[in-house]
Coordinates of C-alpha atoms and ligand atoms in Angstrom, one line a residue:
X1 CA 0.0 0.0 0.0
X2 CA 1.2 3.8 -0.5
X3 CA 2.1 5.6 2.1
X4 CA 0.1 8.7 3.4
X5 CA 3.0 9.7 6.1
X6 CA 6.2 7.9 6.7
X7 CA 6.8 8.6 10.7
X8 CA 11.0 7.8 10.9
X9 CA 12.7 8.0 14.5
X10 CA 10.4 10.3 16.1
X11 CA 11.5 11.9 19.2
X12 CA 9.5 14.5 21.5
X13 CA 11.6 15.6 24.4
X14 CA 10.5 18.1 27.5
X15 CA 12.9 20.0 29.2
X16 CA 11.5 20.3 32.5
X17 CA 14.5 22.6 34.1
X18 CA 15.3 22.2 37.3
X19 CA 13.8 18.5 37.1
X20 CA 16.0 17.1 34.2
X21 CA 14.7 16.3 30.6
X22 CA 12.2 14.0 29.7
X23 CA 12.2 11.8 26.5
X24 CA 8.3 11.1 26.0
X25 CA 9.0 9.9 22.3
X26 CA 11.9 8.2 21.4
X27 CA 12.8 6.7 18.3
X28 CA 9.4 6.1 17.2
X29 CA 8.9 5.0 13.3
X30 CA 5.7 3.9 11.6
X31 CA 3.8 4.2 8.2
X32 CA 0.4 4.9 7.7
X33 CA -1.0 4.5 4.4
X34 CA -4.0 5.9 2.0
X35 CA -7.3 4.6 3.6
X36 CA -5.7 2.8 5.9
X37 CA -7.8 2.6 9.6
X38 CA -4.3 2.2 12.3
X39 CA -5.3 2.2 16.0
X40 CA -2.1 3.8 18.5
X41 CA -2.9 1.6 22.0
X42 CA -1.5 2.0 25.3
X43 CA -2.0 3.1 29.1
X44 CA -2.0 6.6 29.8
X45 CA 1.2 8.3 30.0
X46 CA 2.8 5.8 27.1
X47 CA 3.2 8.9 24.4
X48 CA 0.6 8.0 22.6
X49 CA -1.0 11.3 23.0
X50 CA 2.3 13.4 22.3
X51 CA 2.9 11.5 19.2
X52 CA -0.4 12.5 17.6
X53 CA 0.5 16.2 18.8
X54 CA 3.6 15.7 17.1
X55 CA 2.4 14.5 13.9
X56 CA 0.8 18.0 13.6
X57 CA 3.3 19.9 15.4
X58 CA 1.5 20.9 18.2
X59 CA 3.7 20.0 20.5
X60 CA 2.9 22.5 23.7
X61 CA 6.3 23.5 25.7
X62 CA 8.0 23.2 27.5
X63 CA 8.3 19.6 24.7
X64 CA 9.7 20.0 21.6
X65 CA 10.4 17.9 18.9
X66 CA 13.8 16.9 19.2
X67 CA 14.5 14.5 16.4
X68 CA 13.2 12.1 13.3
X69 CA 11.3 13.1 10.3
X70 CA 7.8 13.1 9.0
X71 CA 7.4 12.5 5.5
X72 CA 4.4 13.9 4.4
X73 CA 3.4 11.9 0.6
X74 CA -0.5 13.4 0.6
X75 CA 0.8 16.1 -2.5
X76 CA 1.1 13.1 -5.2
X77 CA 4.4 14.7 -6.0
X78 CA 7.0 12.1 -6.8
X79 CA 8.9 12.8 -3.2
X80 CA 7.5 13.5 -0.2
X81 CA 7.5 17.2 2.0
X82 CA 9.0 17.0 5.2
X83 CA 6.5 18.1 7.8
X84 CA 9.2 19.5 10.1
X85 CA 10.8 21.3 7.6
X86 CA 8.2 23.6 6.8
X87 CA 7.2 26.8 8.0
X88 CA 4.8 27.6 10.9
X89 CA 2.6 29.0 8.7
X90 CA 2.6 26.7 5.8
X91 CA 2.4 24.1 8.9
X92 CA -0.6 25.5 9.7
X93 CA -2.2 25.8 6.4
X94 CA -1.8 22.1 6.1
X95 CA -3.6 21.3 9.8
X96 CA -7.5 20.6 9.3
X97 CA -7.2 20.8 5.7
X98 CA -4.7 17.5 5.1
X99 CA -4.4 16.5 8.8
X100 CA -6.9 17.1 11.3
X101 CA -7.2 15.7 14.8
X102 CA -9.8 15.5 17.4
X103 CA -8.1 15.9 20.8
X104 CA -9.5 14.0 23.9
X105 CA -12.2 15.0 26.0
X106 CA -12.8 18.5 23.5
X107 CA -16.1 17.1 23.4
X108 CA -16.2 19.4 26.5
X109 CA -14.3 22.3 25.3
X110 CA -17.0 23.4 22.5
X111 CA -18.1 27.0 22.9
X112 CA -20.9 26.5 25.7
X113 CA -22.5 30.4 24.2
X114 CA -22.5 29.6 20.8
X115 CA -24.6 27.8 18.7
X116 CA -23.2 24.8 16.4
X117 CA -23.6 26.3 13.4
X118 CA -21.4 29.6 14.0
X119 CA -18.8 27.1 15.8
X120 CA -18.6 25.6 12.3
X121 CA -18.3 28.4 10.6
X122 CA -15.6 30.1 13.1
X123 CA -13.8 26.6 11.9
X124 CA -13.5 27.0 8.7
X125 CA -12.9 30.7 8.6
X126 CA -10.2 30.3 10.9
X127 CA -8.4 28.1 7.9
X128 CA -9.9 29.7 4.8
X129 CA -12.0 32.4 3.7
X130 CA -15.7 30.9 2.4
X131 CA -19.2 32.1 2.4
X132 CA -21.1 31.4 4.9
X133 CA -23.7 29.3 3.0
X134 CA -21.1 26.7 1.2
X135 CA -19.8 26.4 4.9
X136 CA -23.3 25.7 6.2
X137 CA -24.3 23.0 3.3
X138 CA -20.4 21.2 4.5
X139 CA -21.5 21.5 7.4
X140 CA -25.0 19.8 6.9
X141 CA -22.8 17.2 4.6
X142 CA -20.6 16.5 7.4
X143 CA -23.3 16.4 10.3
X144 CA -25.4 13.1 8.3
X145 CA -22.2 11.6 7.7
X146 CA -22.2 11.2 11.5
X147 CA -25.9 10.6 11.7
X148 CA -26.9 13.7 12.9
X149 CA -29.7 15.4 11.8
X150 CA -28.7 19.0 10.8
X151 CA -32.0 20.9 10.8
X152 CA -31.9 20.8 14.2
X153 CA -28.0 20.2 15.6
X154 CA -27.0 23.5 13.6
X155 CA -29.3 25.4 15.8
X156 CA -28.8 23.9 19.0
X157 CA -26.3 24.9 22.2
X158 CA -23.8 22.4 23.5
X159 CA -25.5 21.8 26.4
X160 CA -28.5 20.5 24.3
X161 CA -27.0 17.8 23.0
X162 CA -25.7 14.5 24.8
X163 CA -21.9 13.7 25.3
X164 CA -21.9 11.4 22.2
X165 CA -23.7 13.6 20.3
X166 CA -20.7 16.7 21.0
X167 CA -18.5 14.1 19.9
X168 CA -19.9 13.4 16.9
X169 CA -20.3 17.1 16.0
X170 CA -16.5 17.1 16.7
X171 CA -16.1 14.5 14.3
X172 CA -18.4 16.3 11.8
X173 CA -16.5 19.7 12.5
X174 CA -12.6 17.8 11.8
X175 CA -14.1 16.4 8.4
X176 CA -14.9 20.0 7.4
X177 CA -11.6 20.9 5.6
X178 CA -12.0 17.4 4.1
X179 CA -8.6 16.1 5.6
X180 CA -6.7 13.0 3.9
X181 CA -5.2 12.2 7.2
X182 CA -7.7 12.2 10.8
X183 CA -6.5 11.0 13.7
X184 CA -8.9 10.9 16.7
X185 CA -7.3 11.3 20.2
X186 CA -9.6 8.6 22.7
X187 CA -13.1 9.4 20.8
X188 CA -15.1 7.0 22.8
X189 CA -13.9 7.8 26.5
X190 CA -16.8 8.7 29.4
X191 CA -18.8 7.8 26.9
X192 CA -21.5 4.8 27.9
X193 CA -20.7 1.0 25.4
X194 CA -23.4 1.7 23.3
X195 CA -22.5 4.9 22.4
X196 CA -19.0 3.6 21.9
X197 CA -19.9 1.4 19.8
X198 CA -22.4 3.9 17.5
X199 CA -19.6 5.9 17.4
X200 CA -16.7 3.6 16.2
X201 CA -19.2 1.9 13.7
X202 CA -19.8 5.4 12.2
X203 CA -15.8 6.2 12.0
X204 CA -15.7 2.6 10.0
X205 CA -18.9 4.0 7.6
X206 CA -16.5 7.2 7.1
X207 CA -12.9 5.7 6.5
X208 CA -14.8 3.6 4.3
X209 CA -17.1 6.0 2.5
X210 CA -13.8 8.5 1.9
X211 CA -11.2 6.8 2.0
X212 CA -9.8 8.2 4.8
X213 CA -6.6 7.5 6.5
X214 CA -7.1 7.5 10.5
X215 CA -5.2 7.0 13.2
X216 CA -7.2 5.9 16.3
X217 CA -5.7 6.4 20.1
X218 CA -6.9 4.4 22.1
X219 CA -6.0 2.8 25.9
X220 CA -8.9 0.4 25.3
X221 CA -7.7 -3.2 22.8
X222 CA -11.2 -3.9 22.8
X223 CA -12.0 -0.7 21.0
X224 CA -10.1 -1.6 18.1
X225 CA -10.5 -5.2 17.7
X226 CA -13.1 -4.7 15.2
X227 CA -12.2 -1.2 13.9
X228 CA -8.7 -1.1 13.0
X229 CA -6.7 -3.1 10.3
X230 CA -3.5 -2.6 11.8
X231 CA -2.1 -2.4 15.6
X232 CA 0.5 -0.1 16.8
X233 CA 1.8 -1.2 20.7
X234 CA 3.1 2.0 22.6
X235 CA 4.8 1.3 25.9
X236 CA 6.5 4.3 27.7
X237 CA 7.3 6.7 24.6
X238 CA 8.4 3.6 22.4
X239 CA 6.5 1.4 19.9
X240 CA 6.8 -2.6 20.9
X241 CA 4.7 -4.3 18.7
X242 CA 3.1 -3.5 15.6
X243 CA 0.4 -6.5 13.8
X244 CA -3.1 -6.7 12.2
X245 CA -5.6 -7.2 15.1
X246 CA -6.6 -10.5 14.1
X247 CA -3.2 -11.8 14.2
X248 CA -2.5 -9.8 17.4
X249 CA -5.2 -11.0 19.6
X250 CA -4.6 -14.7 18.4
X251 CA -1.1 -14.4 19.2
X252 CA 0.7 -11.6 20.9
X253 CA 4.3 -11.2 20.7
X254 CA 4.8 -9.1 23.4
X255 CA 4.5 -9.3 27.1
X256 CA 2.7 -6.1 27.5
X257 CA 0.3 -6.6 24.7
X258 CA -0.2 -10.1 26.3
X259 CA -1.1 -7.4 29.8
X260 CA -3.0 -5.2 27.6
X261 CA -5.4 -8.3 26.7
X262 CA -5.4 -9.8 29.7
X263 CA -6.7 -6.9 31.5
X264 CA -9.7 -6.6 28.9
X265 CA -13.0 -7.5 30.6
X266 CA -15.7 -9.0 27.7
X267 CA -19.5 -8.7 27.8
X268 CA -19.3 -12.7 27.8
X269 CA -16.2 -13.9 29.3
X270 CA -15.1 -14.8 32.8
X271 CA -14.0 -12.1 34.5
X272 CA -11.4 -14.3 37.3
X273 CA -8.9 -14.5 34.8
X274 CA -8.5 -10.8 34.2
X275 CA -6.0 -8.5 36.1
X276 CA -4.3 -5.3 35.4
X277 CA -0.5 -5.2 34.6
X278 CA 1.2 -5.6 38.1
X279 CA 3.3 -2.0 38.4
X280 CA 3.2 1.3 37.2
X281 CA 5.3 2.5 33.6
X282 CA 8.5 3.7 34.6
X283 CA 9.1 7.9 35.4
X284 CA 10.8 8.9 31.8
X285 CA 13.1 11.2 33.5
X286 CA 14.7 7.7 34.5
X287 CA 13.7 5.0 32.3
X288 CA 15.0 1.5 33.4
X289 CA 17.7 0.0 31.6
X290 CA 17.8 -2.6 28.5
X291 CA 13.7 -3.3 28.3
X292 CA 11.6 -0.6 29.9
X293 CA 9.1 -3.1 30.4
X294 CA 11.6 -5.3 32.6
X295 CA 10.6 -3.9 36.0
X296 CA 6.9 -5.7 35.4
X297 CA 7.3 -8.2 32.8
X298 CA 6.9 -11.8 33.9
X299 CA 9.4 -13.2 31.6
X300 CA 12.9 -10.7 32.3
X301 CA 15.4 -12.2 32.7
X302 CA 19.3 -10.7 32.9
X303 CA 19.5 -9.8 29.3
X304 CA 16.5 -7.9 29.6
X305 CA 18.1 -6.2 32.3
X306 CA 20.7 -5.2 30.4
X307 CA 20.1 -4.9 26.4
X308 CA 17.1 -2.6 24.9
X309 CA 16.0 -4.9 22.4
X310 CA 15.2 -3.4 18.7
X311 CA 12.1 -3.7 17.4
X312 CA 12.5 -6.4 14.8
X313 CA 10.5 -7.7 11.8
X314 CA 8.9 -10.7 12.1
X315 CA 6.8 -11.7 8.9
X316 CA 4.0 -9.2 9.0
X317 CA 4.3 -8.0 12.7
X318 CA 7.2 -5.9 14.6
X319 CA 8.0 -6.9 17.8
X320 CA 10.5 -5.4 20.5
X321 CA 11.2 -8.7 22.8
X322 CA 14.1 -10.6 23.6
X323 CA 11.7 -13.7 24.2
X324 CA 8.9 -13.1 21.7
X325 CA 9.1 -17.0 20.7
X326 CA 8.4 -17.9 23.9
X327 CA 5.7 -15.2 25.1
X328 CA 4.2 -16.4 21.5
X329 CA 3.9 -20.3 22.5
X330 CA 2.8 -19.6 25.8
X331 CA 0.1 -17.3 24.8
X332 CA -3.1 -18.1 25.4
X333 CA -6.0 -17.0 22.6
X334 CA -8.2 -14.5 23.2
X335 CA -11.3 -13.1 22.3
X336 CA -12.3 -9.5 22.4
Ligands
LIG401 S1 12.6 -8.0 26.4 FE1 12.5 -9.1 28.3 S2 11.6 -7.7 29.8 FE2 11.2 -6.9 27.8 S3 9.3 -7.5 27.2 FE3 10.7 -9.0 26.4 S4 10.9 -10.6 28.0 FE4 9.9 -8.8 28.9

């Protein structure tokens, strides 16, 4: 498949004075292709989060990107721009209208005095000068693509619709500029399973019906067991396994994806087997040495200990273990 945006040793740092430096992202790499649905998974705090932000430069201080290239091939030029070496203005010019993101939780962060429609036009116009009406009939465009009804969201206050309905809205609002690349930041937390699920089948409908390229973050596997076509593992500010989901949840690689499903409670299935990861991801002021996941993986052993293993290719997967034949026989299946 073509690539959309090559992501090559990514690496977001904070300088946090007095307290040392902090490496949030380090040496990240990863395509994503044209149309191609990726989901980002980890806990909180693994980068996932600052990676998106970096994809779009939006970094906020005191972080800065500090390293690796983004290789932007959306122009259909025979070589691809380099996102970090353009402008802050052309920079801008390109967020919304080739990638947009909708950042967690800004469900809550709409305008609570202004109506919908003038929200959606203050979006635009913020990007790109357009009459009123042509931004009202996107707008109307956008609002059934999320199976809204228009005639009445346009009108209405924030506070008059429910949470998953803001969120959809936000959805609606991000597909305005009519972005090649969308990457949605948690779009289903605090919001109740069935609205989850309306929510993630309508993101499918989209990617499908455009063509889109998103890139999903997520803490939750379960989320993307049905949605994504490929699986990107984030543990503290590194990527540790990469697979299609189907091929992921049969058989993970990795210890912490092994956590990740393990801790994963199903409408159906027995709850006494499931438990969170034992421990807490290390402070990134102060990562452990060799494999940051040594301090609570089951299988570390002294190599692990010492030697940061390299995310490797195996067949269609990448995987970051010193042991990934043995997590990989001892694996149970699972089913999300
Ligand atoms: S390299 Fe070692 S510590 Fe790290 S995940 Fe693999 S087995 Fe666990």
């Amino acid at each position: 498949m073509k690539p959309l945006l090559q992501v090559r040793d990514l690496q977001v740092t904070f300088d946090l004075g007095w307290h040392g430096r902090l490496i949030a992202v380090d040496g990240v790499s990863f395509d994503l292709a044209h149309g191609e649905f990726v989901a980002l998974v980890g806990e909180s705090g693994s980068g996932k989060s600052t990676t998106a932000l970096a994809l779009i430069r939006l970094v906020p201080p005191p972080g800065f990107i500090s390293g690796g290239r983004l290789l932007w091939w959306g122009d259909g030029e025979g070589k691809p721009v380099e996102l970090l070496q353009l402008s802050a203005s052309q920079m801008r010019e390109r967020r919304w209208r080739d990638i947009a993101m909708v950042f967690q939780g800004a469900q809550n962060a709409l305008n609570p005095v202004m109506r919908i429609a003038e929200q959606m036009i203050e979006t635009v116009r913020a990007h790109h000068p357009m009459p009123r009406e042509e931004i009202l009939d996107r707008a109307a465009r956008c609002l059934r693509m999320v199976r809204l009804e228009p005639s009445r969201v346009l009108r209405a206050y924030p506070h008059e619709l429910s949470g998953g309905m803001r969120q959809r809205v936000l959805i609606a609002m991000s597909l305005l500029m009519t972005p090649r690349l969308l990457i949605l930041d948690e779009p289903t937390t605090a919001l109740d399973v069935i609205t989850q699920a309306h929510i993630l089948e309508i993101l499918r409908e989209i990617q499908e019906q455009l063509g889109l390229t998103m890139l999903l973050l997520t803490h939750d596997l379960a989320v993307v067991a049905k949605t994504a076509r490929r699986v990107l593992i984030m543990y503290a500010g590194q990527i540790v396994e990469e697979a299609p989901p189907e091929t992921l949840f049969e058989i993970p690689y990795h210890p912490y994806t092994r956590g990740l499903l393990q801790a994963v409670p199903t409408l159906r299935g027995d709850l006494t087997g499931k438990r969170p990861i034992p421990g807490a991801p290390p402070d990134l002021r102060h990562p452990p040495p060799g494999c940051r996941f040594h301090p609570r993986c089951p299988y570390a052993d002294e190599i692990c200990r010492r030697v940061e293993p390299a995310l490797e290719d195996v067949g269609s997967r990448r995987v970051a273990c010193h042991h990934w034949q043995r997590v990989a026989q001892e694996a149970p299946a699972y089913k999300l």
